[in-house]
Coordinates of N, CA and C and ligand atoms in Angstrom, one line a residue:
X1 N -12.2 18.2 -15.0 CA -11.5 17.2 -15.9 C -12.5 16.2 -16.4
X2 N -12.3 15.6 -17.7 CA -13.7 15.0 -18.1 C -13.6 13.6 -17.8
X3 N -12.8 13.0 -16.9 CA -12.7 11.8 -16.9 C -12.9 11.9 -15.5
X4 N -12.6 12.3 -14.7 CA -13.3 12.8 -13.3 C -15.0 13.0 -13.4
X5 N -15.4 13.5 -14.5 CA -16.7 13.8 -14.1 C -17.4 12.6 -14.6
X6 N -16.5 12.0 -15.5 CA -17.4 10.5 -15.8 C -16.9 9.7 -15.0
X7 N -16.9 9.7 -13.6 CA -16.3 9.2 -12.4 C -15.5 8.2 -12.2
X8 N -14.3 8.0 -13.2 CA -13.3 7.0 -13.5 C -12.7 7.3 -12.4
X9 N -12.2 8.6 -11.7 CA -11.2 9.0 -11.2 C -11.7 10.2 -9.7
X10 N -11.2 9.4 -8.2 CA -11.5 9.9 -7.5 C -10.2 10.8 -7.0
X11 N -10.2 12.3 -7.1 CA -9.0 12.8 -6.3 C -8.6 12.0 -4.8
X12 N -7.3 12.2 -5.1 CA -7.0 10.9 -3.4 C -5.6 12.3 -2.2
X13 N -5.0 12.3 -3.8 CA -3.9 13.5 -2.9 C -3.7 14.8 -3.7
X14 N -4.3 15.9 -3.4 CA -3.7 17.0 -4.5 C -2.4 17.7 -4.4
X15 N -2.6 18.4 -5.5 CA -1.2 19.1 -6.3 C -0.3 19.8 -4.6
X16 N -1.1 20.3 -3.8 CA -0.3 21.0 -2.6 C 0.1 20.4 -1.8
X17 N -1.0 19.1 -1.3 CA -0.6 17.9 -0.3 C 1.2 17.4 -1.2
X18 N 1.0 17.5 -2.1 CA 2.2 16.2 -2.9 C 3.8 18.2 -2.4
X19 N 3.2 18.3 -3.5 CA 4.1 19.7 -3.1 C 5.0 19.5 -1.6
X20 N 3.9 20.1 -1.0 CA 4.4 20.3 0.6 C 5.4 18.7 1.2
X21 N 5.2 18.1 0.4 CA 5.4 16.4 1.5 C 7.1 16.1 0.4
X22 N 6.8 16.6 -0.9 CA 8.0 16.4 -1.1 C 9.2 17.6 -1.1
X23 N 8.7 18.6 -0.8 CA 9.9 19.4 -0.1 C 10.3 19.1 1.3
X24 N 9.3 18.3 1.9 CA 9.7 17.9 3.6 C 10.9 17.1 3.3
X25 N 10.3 16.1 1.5 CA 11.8 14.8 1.5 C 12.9 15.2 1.6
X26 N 12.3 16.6 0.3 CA 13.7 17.0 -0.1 C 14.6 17.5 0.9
X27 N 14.1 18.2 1.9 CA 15.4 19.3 2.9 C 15.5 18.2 4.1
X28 N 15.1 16.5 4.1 CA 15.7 15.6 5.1 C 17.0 15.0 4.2
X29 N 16.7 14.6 2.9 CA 17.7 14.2 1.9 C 18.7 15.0 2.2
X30 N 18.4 16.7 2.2 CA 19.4 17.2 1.7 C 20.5 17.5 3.4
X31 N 19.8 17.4 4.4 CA 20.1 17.3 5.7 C 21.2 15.9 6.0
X32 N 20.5 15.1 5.5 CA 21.4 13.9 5.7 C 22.8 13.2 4.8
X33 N 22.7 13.9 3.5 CA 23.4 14.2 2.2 C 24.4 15.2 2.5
X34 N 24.3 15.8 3.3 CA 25.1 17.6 2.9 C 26.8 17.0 3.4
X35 N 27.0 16.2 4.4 CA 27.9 16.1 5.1 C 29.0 14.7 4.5
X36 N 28.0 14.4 3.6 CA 28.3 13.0 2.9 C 29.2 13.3 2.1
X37 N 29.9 13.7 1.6 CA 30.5 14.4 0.5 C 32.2 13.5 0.3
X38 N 32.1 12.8 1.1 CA 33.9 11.9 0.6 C 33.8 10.7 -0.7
X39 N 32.6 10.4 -1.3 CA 32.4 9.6 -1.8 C 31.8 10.5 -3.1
X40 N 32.2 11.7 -3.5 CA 31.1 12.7 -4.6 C 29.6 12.8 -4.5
X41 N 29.1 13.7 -5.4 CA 28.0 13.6 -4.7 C 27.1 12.9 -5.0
X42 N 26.0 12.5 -4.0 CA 24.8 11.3 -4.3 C 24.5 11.3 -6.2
X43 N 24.3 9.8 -6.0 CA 23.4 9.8 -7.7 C 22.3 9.0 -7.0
X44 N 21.2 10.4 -7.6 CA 19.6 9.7 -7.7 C 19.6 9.1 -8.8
X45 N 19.0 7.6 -8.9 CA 18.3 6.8 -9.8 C 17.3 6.9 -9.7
X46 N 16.2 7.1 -11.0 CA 15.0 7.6 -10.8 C 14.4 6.2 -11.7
X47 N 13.8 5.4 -11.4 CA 12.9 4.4 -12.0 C 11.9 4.8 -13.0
X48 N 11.8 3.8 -14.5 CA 10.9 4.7 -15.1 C 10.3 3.7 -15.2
X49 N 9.0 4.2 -16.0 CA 8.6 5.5 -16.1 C 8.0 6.5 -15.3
X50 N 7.6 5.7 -14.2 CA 6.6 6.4 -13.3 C 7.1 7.4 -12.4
X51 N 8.4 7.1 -11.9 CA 8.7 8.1 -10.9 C 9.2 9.7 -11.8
X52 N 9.4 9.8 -13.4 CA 9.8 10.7 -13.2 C 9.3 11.9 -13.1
X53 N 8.3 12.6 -12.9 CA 7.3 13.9 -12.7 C 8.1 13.7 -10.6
X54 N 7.9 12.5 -10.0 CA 8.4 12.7 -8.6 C 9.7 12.9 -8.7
X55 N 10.7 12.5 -9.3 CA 12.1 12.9 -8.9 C 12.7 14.2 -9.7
X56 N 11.8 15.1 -10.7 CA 12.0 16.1 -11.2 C 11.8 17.2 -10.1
X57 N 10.6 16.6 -9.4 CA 10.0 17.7 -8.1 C 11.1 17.6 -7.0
X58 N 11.6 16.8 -6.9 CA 12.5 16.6 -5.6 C 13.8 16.6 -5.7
X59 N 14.5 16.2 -7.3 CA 16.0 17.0 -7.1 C 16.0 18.5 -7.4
X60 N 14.8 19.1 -7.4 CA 15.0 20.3 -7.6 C 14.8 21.5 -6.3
X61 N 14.1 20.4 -5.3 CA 14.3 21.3 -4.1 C 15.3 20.8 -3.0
X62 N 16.5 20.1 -3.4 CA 17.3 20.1 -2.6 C 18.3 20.9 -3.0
X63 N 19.3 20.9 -1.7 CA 19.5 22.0 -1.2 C 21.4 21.3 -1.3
X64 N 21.4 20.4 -1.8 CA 22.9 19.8 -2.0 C 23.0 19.4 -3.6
X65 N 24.3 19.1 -4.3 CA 24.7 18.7 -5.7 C 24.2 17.1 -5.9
X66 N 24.1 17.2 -6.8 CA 23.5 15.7 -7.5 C 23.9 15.4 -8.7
X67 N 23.8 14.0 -9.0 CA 23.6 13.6 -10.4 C 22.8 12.5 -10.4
X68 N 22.3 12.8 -11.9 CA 20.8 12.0 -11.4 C 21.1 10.6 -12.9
X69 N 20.2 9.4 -12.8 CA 20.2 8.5 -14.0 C 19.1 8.2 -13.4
X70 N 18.7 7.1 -15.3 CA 17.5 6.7 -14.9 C 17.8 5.1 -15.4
X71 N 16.7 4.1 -14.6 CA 16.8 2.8 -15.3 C 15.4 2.4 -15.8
X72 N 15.2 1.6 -16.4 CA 13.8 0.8 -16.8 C 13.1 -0.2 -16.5
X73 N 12.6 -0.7 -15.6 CA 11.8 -1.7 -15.3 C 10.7 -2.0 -15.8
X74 N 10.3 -3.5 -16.3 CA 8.8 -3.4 -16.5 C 8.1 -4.8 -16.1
X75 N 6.9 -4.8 -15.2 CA 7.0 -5.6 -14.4 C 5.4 -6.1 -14.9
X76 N 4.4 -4.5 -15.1 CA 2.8 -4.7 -15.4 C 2.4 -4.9 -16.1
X77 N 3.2 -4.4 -17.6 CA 2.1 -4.9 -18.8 C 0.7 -3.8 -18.5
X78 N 0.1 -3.6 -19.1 CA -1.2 -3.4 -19.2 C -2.2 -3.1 -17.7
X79 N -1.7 -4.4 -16.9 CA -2.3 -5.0 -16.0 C -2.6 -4.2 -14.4
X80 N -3.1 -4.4 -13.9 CA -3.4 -3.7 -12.2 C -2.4 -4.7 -11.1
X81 N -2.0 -6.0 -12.1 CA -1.3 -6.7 -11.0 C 0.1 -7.3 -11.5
X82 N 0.8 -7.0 -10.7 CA 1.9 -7.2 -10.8 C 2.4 -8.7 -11.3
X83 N 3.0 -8.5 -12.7 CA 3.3 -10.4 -12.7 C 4.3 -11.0 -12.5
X84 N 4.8 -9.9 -11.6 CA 6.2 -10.8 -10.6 C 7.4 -11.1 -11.5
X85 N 7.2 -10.9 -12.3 CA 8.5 -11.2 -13.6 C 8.6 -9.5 -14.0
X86 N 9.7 -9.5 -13.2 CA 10.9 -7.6 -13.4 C 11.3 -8.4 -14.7
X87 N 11.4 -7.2 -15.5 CA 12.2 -7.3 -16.5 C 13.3 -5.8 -16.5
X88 N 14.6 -5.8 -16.8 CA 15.3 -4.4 -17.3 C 15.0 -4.3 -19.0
X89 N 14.5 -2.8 -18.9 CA 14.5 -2.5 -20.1 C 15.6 -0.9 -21.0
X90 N 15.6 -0.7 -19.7 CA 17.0 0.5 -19.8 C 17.5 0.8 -18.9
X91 N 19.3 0.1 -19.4 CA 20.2 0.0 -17.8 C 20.5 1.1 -17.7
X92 N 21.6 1.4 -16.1 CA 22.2 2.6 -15.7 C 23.2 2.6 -16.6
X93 N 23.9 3.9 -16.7 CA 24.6 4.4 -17.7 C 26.0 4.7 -16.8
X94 N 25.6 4.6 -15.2 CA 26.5 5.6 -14.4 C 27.3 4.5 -13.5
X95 N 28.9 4.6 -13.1 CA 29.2 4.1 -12.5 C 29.0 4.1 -10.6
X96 N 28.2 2.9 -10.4 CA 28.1 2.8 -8.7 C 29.0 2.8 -7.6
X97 N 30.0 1.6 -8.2 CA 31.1 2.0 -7.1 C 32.1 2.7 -6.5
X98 N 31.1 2.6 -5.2 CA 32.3 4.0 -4.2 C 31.3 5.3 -4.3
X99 N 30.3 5.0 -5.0 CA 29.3 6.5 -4.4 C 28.1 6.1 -3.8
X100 N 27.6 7.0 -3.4 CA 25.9 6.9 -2.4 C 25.1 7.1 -3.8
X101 N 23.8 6.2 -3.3 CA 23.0 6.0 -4.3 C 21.4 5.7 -3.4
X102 N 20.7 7.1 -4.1 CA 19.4 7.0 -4.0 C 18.7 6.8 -4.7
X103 N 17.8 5.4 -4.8 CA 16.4 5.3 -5.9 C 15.4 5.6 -5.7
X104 N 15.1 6.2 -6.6 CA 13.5 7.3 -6.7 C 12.7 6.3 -7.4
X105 N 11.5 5.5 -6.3 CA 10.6 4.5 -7.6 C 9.3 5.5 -6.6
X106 N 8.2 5.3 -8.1 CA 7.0 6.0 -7.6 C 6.2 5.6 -6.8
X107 N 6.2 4.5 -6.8 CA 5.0 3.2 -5.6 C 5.8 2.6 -5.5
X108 N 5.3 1.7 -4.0 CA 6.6 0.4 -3.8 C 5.4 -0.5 -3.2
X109 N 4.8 -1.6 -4.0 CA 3.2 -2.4 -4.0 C 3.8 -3.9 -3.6
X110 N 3.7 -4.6 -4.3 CA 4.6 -5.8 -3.6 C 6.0 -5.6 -3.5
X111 N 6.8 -5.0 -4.0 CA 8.5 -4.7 -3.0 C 9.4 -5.5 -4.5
X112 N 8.9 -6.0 -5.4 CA 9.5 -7.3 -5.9 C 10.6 -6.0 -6.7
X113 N 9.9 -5.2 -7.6 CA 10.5 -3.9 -8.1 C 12.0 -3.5 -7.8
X114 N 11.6 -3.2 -6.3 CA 12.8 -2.6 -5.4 C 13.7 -4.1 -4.9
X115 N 13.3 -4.9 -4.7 CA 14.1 -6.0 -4.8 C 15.2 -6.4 -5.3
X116 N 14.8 -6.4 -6.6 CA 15.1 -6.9 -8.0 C 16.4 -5.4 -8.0
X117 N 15.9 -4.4 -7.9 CA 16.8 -3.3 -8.2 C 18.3 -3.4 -6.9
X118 N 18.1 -3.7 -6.0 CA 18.3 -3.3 -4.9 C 20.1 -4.6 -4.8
X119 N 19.1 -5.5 -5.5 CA 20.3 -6.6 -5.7 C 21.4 -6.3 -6.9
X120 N 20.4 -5.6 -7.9 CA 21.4 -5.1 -8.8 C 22.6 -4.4 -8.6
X121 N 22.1 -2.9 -7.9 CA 23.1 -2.1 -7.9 C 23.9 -2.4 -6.5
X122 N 23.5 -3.5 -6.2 CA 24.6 -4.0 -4.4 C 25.5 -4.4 -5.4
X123 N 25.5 -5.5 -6.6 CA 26.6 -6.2 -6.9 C 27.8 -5.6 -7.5
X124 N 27.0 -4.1 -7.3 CA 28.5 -2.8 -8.2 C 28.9 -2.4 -7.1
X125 N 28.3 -2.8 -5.9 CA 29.4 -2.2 -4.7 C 29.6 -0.6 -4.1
X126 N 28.3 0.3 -4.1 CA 28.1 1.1 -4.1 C 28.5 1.8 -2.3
X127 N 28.9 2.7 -2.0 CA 29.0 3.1 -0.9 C 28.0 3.1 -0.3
X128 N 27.0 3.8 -0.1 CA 25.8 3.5 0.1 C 24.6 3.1 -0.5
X129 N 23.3 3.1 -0.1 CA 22.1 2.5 -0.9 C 20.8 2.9 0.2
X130 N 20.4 3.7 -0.4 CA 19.0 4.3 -0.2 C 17.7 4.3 -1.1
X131 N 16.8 4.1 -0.7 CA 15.3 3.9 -1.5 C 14.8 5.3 -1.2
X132 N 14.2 6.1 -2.1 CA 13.1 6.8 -2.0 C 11.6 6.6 -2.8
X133 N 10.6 7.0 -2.0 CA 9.2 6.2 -2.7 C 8.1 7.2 -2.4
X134 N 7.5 7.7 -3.3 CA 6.4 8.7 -3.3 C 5.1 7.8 -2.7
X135 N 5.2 6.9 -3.0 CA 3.7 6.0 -2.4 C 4.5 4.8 -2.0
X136 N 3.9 4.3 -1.1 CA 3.9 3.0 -0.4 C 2.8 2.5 0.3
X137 N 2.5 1.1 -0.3 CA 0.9 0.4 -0.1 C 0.9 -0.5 0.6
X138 N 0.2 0.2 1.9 CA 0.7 -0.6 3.2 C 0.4 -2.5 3.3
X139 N 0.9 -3.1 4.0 CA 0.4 -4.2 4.4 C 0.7 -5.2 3.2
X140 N 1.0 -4.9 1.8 CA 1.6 -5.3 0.9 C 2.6 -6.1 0.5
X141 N 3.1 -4.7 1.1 CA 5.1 -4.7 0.3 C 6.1 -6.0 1.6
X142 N 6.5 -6.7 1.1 CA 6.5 -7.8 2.1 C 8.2 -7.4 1.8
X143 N 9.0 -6.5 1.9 CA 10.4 -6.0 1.8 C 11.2 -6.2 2.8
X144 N 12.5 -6.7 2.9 CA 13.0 -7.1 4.0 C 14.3 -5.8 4.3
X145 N 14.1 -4.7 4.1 CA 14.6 -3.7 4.2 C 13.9 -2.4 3.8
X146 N 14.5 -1.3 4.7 CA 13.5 -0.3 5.0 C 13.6 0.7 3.4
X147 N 12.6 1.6 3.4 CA 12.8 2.2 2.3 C 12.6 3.6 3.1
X148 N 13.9 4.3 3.3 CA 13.7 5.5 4.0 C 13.2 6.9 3.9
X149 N 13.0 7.3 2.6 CA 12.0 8.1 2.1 C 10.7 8.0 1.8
X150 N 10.2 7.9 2.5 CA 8.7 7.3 2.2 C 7.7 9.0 1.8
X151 N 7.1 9.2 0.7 CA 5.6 10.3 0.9 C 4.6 10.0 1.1
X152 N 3.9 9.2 0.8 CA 2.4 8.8 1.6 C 2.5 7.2 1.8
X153 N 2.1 6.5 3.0 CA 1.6 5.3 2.8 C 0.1 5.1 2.6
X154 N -0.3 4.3 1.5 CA -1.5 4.5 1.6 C -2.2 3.0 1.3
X155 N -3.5 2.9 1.3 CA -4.3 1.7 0.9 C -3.8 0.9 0.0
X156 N -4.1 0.1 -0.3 CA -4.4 -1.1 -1.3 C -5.1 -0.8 -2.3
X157 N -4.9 0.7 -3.0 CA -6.0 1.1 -4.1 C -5.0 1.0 -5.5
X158 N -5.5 1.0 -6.6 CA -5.1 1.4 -7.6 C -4.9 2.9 -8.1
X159 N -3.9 3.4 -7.6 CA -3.9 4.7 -8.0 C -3.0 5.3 -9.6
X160 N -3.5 6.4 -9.8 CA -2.6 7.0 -11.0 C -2.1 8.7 -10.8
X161 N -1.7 9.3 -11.8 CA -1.5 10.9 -11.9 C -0.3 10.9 -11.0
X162 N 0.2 12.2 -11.3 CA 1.5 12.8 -10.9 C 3.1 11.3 -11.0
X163 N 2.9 11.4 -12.3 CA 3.3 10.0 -13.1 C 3.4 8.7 -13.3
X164 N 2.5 8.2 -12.3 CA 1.5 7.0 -12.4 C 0.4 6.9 -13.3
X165 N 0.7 5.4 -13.6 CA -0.2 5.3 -15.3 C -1.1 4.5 -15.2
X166 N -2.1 3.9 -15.6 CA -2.6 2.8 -16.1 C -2.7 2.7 -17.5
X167 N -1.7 1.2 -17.8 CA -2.1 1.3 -19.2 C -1.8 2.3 -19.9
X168 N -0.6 3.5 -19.6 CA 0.0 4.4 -19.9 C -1.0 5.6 -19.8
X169 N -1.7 5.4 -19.2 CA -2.3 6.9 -19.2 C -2.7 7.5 -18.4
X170 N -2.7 8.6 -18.0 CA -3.1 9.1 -16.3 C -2.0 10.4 -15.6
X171 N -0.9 9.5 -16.6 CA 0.7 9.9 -16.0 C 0.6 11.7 -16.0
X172 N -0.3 12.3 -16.7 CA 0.2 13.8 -16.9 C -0.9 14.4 -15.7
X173 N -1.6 13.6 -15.0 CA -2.5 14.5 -13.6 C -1.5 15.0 -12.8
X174 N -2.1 16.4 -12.3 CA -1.2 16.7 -11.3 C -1.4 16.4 -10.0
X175 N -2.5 15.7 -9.7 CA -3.0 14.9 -8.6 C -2.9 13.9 -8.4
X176 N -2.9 12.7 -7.4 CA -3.0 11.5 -7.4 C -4.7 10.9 -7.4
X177 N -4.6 10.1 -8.4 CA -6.4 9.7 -8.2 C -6.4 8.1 -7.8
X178 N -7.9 8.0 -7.5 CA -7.6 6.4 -7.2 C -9.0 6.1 -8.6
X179 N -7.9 4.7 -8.7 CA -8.7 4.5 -10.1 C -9.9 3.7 -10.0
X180 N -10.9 3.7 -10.0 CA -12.1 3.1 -9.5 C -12.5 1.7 -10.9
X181 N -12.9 0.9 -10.3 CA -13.0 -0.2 -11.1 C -14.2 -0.3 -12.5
Ligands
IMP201 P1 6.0 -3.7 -7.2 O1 7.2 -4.3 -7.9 O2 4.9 -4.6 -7.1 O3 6.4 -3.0 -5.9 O4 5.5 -2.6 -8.2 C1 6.2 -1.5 -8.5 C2 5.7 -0.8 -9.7 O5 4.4 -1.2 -10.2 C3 5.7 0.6 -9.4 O6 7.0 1.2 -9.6 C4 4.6 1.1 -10.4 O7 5.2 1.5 -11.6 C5 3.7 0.0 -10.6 N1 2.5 0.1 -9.7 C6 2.3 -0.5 -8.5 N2 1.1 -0.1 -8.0 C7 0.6 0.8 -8.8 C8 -0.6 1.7 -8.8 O8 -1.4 1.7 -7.8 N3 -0.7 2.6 -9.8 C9 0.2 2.6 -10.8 N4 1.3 1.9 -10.9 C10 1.5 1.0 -9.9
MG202 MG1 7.6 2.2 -11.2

């Protein structure tokens, strides 16, 4: 890849690591999901833009019914650092209350993201509420509730690929890289 060899971009997790770790999510989801069933079945919300290459890979290997939405947050701008001001830029479309609800966000870096979300969809009164997170940056995320799908915790790096962006670009690697400064 020519952006790799001009050493912008260091592989961090490849295409089989990510593979293997999100079918482990998917058949606990679908383990803990299967029996759930008095409330219809789960809706994944998939956060954009970043999670969606991760929640395409994972409602497709579960093993239970779904319906999936997506919403919009934008929080970075351009930027590597979070400016603490969530904005919604495309709401849910799907009614919450009285069903289980899992959100699919791609990283969870300072927590503010999932916060912000987390308050939202409580106020529709949902049966349940679960977080799922492809990356989590340890020592960070200062969240006062667990996010129970976790796929890798990792450093305090700037990463992109497998639909993480900087600055919108990056999002179509099939790897995760760390973005070097
Ligand atoms: P938080 O609100 O600080 O937890 O940030 C959440 C959002 O920021 C994530 O959903 C990502 O879209 C973006 N983000 C945070 N860290 C990174 C990163 O290392 N690479 C790319 N995007 C990131
Ligand atoms: Mg995101």
């Amino acid at each position: 890849m020519k952006l790799q060899q001009k050493g912008l971009l260091k592989p961090y997790i490849s295409k089989s690591k990510i593979s293997r770790r999100v079918k482990k999510l998917a058949s606990k989801i679908s383990r803990d999901y299967r029996s759930k069933n008095k409330n219809g079945v789960p809706i994944f919300i998939g956060v954009l833009n970043g999670s969606f290459i991760f929640i395409s890979d994972l409602v497709r290997e579960l093993i239970i019914d779904v319906e999936i939405d997506f919403l919009k947050l934008s929080s970075y701008g351009d930027s590597k650092i979070s400016s603490g001001d969530v904005k919604m830029l495309k709401e849910l479309n799907c009614t919450i209350e009285g069903r289980d609800i899992i959100v699919v966000e791609d990283i969870v870096d300072s927590g503010l993201s999932l916060k912000y979300i987390k308050d939202l969809i409580l106020m529709h009164n949902p049966a349940s509420l679960e977080f799922a997170a492809l990356l989590y940056k340890k020592g960070l995320s200062n969240l006062d509730f667990d996010v129970k799908y976790i796929g890798f915790k990792i450093p305090n790096k700037f990463v992109v690929g497998y639909g993480l962006d900087y600055a919108q670009k990056y999002r179509n690697l099939k790897e995760i890289c760390i973005l070097k400064n």
